[in-house]
Short mmCIF file of C-alpha atoms in Angstrom, two decimals:
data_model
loop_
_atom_site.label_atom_id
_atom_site.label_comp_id
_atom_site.label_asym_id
_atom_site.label_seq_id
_atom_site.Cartn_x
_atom_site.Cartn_y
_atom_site.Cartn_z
CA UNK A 1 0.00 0.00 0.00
CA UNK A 2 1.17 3.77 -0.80
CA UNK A 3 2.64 5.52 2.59
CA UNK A 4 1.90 9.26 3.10
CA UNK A 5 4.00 11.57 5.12
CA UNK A 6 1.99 12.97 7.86
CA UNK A 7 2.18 16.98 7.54
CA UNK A 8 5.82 18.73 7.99
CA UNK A 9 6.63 15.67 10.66
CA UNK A 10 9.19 12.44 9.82
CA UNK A 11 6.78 9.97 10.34
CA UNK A 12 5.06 7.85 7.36
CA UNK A 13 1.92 5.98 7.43
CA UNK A 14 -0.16 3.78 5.12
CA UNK A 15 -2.69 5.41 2.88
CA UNK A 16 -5.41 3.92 5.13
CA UNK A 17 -5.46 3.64 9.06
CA UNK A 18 -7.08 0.75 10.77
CA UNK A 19 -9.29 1.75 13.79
CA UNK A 20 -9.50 -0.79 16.45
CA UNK A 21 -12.25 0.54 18.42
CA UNK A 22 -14.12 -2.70 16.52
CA UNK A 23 -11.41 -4.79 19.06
CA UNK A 24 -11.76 -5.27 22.67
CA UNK A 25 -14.79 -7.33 24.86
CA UNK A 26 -18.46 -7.61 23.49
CA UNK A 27 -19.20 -6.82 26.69
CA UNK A 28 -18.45 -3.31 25.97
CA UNK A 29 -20.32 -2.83 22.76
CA UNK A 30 -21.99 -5.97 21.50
CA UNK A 31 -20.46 -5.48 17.50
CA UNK A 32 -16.64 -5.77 19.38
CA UNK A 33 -15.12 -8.66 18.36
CA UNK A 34 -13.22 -10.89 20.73
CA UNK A 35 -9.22 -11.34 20.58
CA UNK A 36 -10.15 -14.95 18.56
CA UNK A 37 -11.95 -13.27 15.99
CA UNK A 38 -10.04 -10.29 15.78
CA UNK A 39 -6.74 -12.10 14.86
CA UNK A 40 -7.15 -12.98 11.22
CA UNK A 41 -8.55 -9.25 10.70
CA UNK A 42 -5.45 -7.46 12.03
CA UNK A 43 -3.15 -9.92 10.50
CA UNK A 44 -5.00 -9.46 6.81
CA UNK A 45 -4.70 -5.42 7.30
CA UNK A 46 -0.84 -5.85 7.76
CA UNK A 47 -0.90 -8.29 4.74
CA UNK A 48 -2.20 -5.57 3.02
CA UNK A 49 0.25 -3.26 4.14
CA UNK A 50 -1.58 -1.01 6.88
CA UNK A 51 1.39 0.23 8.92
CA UNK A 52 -0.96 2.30 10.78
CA UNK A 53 -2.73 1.16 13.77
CA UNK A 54 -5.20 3.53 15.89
CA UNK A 55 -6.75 2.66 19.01
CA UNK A 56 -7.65 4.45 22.49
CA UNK A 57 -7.57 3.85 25.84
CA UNK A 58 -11.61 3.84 26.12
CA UNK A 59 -12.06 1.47 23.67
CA UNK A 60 -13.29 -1.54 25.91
CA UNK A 61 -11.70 0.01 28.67
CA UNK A 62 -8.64 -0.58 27.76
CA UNK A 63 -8.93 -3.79 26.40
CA UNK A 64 -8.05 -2.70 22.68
CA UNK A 65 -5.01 -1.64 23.46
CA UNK A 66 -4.12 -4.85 25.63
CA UNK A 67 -5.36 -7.13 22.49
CA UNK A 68 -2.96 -5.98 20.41
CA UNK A 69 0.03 -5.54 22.86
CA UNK A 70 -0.83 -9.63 22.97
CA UNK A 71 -1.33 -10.05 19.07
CA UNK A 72 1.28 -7.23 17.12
CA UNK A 73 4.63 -8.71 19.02
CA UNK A 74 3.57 -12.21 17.27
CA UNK A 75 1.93 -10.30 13.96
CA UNK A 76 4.81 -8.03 12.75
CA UNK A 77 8.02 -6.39 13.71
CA UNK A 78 7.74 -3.54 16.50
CA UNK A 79 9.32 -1.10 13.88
CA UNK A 80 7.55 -1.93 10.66
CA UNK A 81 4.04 -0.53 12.61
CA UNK A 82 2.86 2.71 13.83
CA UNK A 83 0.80 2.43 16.66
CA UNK A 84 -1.49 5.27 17.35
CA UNK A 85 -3.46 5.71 21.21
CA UNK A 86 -5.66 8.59 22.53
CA UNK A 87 -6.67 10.09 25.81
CA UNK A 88 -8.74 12.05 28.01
CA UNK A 89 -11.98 10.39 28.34
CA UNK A 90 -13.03 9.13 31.40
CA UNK A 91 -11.20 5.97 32.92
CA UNK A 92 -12.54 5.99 36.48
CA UNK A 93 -14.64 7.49 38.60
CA UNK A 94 -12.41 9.84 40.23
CA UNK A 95 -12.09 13.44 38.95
CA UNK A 96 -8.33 12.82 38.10
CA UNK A 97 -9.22 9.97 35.74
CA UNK A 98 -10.10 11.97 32.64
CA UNK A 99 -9.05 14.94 31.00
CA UNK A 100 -5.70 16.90 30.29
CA UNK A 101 -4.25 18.24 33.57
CA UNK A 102 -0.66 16.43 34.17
CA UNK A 103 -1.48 13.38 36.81
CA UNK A 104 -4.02 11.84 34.31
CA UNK A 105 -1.74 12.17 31.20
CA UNK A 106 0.86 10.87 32.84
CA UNK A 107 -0.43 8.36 34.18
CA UNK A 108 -2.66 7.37 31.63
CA UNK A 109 0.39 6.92 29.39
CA UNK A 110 2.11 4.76 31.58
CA UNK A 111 -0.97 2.35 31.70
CA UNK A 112 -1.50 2.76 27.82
CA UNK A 113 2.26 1.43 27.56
CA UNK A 114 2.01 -1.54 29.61
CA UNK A 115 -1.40 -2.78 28.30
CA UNK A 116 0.40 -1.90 24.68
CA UNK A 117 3.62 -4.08 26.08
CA UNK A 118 6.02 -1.33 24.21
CA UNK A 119 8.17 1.20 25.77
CA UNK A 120 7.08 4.09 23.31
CA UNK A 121 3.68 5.21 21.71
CA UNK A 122 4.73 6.59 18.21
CA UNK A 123 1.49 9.31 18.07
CA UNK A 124 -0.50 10.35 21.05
CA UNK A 125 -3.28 11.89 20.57
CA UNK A 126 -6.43 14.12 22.86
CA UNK A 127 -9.79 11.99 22.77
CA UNK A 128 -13.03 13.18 24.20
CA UNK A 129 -12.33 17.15 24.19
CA UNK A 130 -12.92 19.34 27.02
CA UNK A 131 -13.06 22.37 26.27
CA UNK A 132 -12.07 23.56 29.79
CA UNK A 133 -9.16 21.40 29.12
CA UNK A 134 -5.42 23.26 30.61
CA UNK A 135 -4.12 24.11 27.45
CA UNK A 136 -0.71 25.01 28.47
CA UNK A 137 -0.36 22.18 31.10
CA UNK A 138 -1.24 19.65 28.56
CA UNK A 139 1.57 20.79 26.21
CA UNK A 140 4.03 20.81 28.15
CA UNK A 141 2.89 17.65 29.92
CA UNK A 142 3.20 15.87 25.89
CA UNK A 143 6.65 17.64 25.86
CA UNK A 144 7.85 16.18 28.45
CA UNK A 145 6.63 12.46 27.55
CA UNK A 146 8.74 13.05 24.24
CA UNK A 147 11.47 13.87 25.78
CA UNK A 148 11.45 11.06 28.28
CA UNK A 149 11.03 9.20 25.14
CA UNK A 150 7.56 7.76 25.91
CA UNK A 151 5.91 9.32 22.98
CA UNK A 152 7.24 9.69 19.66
CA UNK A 153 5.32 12.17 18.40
CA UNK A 154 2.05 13.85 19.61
CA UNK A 155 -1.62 14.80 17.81
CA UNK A 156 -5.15 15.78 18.27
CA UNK A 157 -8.96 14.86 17.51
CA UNK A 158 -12.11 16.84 17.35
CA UNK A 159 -11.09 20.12 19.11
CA UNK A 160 -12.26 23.69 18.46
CA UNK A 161 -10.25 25.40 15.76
CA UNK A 162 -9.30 28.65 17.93
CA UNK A 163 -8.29 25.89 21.00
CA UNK A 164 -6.07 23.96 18.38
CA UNK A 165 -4.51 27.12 17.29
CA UNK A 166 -3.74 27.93 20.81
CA UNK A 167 -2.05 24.58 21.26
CA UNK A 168 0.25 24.58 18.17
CA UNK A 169 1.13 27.88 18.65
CA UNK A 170 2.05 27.31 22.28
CA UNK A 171 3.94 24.77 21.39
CA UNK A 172 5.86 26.22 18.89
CA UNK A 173 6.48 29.76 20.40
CA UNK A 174 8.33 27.44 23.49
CA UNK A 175 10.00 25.27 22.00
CA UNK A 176 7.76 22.45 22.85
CA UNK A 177 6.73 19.15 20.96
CA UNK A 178 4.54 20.64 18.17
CA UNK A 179 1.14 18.65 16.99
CA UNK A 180 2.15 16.48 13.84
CA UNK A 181 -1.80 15.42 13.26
CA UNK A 182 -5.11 16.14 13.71
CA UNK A 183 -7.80 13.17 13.42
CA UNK A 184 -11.08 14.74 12.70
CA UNK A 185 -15.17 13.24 12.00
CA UNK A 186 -15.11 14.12 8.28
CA UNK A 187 -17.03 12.60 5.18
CA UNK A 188 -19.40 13.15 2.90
CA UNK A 189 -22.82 14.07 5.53
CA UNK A 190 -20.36 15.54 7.98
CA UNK A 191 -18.22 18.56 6.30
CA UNK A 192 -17.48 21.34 9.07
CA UNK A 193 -14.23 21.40 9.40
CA UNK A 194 -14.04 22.41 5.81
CA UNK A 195 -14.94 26.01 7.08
CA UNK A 196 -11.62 26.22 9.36
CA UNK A 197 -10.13 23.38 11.12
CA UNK A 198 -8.98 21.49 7.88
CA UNK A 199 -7.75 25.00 5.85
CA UNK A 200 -5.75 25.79 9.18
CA UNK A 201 -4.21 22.03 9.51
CA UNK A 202 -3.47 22.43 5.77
CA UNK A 203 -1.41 25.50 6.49
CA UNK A 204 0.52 24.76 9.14
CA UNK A 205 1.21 21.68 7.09
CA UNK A 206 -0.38 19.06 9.72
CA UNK A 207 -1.04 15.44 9.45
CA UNK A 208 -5.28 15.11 8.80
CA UNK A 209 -6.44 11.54 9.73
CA UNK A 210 -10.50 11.73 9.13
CA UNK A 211 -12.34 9.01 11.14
CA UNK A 212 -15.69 7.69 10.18
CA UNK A 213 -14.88 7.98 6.17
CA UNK A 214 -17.96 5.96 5.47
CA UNK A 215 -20.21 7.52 8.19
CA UNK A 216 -19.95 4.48 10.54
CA UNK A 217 -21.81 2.21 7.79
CA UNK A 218 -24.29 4.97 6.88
CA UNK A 219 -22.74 5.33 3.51
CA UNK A 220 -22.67 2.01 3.41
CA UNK A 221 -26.47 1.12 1.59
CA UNK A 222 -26.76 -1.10 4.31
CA UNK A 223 -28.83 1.06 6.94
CA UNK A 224 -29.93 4.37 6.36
CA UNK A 225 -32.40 6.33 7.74
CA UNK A 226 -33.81 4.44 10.64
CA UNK A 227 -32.99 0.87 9.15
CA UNK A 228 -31.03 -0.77 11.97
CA UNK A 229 -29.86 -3.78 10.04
CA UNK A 230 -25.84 -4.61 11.87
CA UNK A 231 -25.24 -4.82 15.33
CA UNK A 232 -23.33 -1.66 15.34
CA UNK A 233 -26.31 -0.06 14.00
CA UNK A 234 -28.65 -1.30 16.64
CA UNK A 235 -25.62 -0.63 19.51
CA UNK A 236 -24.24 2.71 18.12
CA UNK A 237 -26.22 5.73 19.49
CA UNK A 238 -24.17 7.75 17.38
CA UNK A 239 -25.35 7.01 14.04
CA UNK A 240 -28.49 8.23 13.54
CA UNK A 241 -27.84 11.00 16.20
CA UNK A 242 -25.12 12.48 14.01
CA UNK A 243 -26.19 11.23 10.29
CA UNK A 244 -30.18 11.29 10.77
CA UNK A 245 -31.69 14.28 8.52
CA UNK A 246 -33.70 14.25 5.37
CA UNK A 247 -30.01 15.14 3.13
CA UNK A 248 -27.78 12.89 4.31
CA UNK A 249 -30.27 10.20 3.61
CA UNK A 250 -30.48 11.30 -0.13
CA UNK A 251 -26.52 11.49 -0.39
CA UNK A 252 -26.68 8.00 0.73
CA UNK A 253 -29.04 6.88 -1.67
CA UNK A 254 -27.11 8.76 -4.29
CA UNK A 255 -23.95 6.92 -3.70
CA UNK A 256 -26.42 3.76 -4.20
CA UNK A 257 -27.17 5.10 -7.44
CA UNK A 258 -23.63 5.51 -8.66
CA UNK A 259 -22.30 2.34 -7.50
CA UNK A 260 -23.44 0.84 -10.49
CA UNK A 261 -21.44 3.02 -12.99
CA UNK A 262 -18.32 2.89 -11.14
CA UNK A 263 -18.38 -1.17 -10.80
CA UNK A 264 -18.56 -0.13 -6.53
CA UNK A 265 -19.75 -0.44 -3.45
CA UNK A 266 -21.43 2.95 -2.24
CA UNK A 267 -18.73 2.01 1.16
CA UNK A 268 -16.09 2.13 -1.78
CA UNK A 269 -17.38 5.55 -3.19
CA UNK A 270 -17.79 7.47 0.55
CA UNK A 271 -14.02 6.32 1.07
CA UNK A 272 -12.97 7.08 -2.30
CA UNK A 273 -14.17 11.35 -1.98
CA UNK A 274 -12.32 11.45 1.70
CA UNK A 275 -9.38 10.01 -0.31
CA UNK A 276 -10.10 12.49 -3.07
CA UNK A 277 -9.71 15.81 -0.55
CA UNK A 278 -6.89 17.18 1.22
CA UNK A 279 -6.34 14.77 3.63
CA UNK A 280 -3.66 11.97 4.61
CA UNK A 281 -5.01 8.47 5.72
CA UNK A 282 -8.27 7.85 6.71
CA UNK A 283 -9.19 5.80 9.59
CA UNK A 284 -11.42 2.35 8.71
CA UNK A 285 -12.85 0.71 10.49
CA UNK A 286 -13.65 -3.20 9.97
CA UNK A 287 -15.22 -6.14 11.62
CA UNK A 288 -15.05 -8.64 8.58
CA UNK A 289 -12.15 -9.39 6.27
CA UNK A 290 -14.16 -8.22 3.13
CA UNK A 291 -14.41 -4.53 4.77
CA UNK A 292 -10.31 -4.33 4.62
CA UNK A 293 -10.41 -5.57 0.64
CA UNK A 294 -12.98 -3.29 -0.19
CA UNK A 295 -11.56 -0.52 1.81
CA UNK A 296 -8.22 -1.06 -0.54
CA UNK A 297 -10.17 -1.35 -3.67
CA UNK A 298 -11.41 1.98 -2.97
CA UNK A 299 -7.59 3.68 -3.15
CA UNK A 300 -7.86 2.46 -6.88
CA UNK A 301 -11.09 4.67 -7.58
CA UNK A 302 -11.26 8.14 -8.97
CA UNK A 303 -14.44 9.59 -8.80
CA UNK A 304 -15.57 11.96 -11.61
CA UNK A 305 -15.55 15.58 -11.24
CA UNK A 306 -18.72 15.99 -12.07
CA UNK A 307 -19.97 13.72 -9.90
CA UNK A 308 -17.79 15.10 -6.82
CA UNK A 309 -19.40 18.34 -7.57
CA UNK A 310 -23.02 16.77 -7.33
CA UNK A 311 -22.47 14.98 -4.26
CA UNK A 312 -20.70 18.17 -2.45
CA UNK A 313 -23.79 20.26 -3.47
CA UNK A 314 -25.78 18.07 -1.67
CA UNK A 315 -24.54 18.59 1.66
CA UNK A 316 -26.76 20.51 4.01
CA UNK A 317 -23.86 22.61 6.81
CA UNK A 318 -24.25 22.21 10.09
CA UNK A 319 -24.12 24.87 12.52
CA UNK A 320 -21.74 25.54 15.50
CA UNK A 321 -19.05 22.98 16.41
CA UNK A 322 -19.35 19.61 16.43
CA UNK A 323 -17.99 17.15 18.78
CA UNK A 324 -17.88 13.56 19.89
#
């Protein structure tokens, strides 16, 4: 698979991410699969060539990231992967547990690393913003993990524009580790960051990893609207929360429409616009082998002009920001 450079930073990733939030305990969510079944999936992404690996400390409570400290050592060599954690959403009860002030970051890192059995996280990234978050503390806090040589390099996901200004701009007027990414909810029903988050990553030449490419299956022609068809779809609140108006149905059933010129699936077609703007590597998610082949048939497919134009016209903006 083709490797991208991620902004003005060193480090290279494959064209397409793999999410493991679909890895972890079914207890958690009941569409998570189990270390057993979640084997052959990671090892066929690597086959494939996905360097990239991005999981959190939430995800089953912590339970991704132990999986695949148990399953990467035996899967592929420690430098031939990227591995890719997040933070800040709650952990515990405790008011210390969550967030961006030092003691959590700290010592959710040094959990993160154990569970991850490795003795550096190449990109750390915020999680869950808050948007009372310490801006300054949590900085330097990321500095100092990179120079202890804990972190490799650090990034962000779903924040405010002005607050992620603040942040790089810290950094960089100290002398502090600077923000190498940015991993933002972006496709075809959810375009807001096109108005300033995006423009500003793409001029301070920062990494842009969109998550949910395919609108966590709602591009997919498999549920949309209220048709709750998967067991994500009947165990993700999220969906139809965040994709459930009148236009993004009829983008979805336009991407139905077109699959049969292009030879595609309407999954394929959702992925192949996010590939087509100025972005790095998408994060995918999958649960079934087929989703990682189709996923990399999609980096072979150039959508029309014309028909990038139609589909972009159709989206209905938001207002205010959005978050997680």
């Amino acid at each position: 698979m083709e490797t991208v450079r991620l902004g003005k930073s060193g480090l290279s990733v494959s064209k397409l991410g793999l999410g493991a939030m679909s890895f972890g305990s079914p207890s958690w969510r009941s569409w998570v699969l189990d270390e057993e079944k979640a084997r052959p999936i990671i090892k066929h992404a690597l086959d494939l060539g996905f360097s990239l690996i991005d999981t959190c400390d939430y995800y089953s409570l912590g339970e991704s990231e132990a999986m695949l400290g148990r399953l990467l050592g035996g899967l592929i060599p420690r430098n031939e992967v990227v591995i890719a954690t997040k933070l800040g959403f709650a952990m515990g009860k405790g008011p210390n547990n969550r967030g961006y002030g030092r003691k959590h970051i700290f010592e959710a890192v040094d959990t993160s690393l154990r569970r991850l059995r490795t003795d550096r996280i190449d990109l750390l990234q915020t999680h869950i913003w808050d948007v009372e978050a310490p801006i300054e503390e949590m900085v330097t806090a990321f500095d100092d993990l990179v120079r202890a040589g804990k972190v490799l390099y650090v990034g962000a996901t779903d924040m405010p524009s002005w607050q992620f200004a603040k942040a790089v701009y810290f950094a960089r007027h100290n002398g502090l580790a600077e923000f190498s990414t940015m991993q933002n909810h972006y496709n075809l029903v959810w375009r807001g960051d096109e108005t300033e988050l995006i423009p500003f990553c793409r001029s301070e030449n920062i990494g842009l990893l969109p998550y949910s490419p395919m609108g966590r299956g709602f591009l997919c022609g498999t549920r949309r609207n209220t048709e709750q068809t998967t067991p994500r779809s009947r165990d993700d609140e999220y969906t139809l929360k965040w994709y459930g108006r009148a236009q993004d149905a009829e983008i979805a059933r336009r991407l139905e429409d077109l699959s049969g010129h292009y030879s595609a699936s309407p999954a394929q077609l959702a992925l192949a616009w996010v590939l087509q703007q100025p972005i790095h590597a998408p994060i995918i998610g999958a649960t079934r082998i087929e989703h990682l082949d189709e996923a990399v048939g999609a980096l072979k497919i150039k959508l029309d002009p014309a028909h990038c134009n139609e589909l972009q016209s159709m989206y209905l903006p938001r207002h205010g920001y959005q978050h997680k």
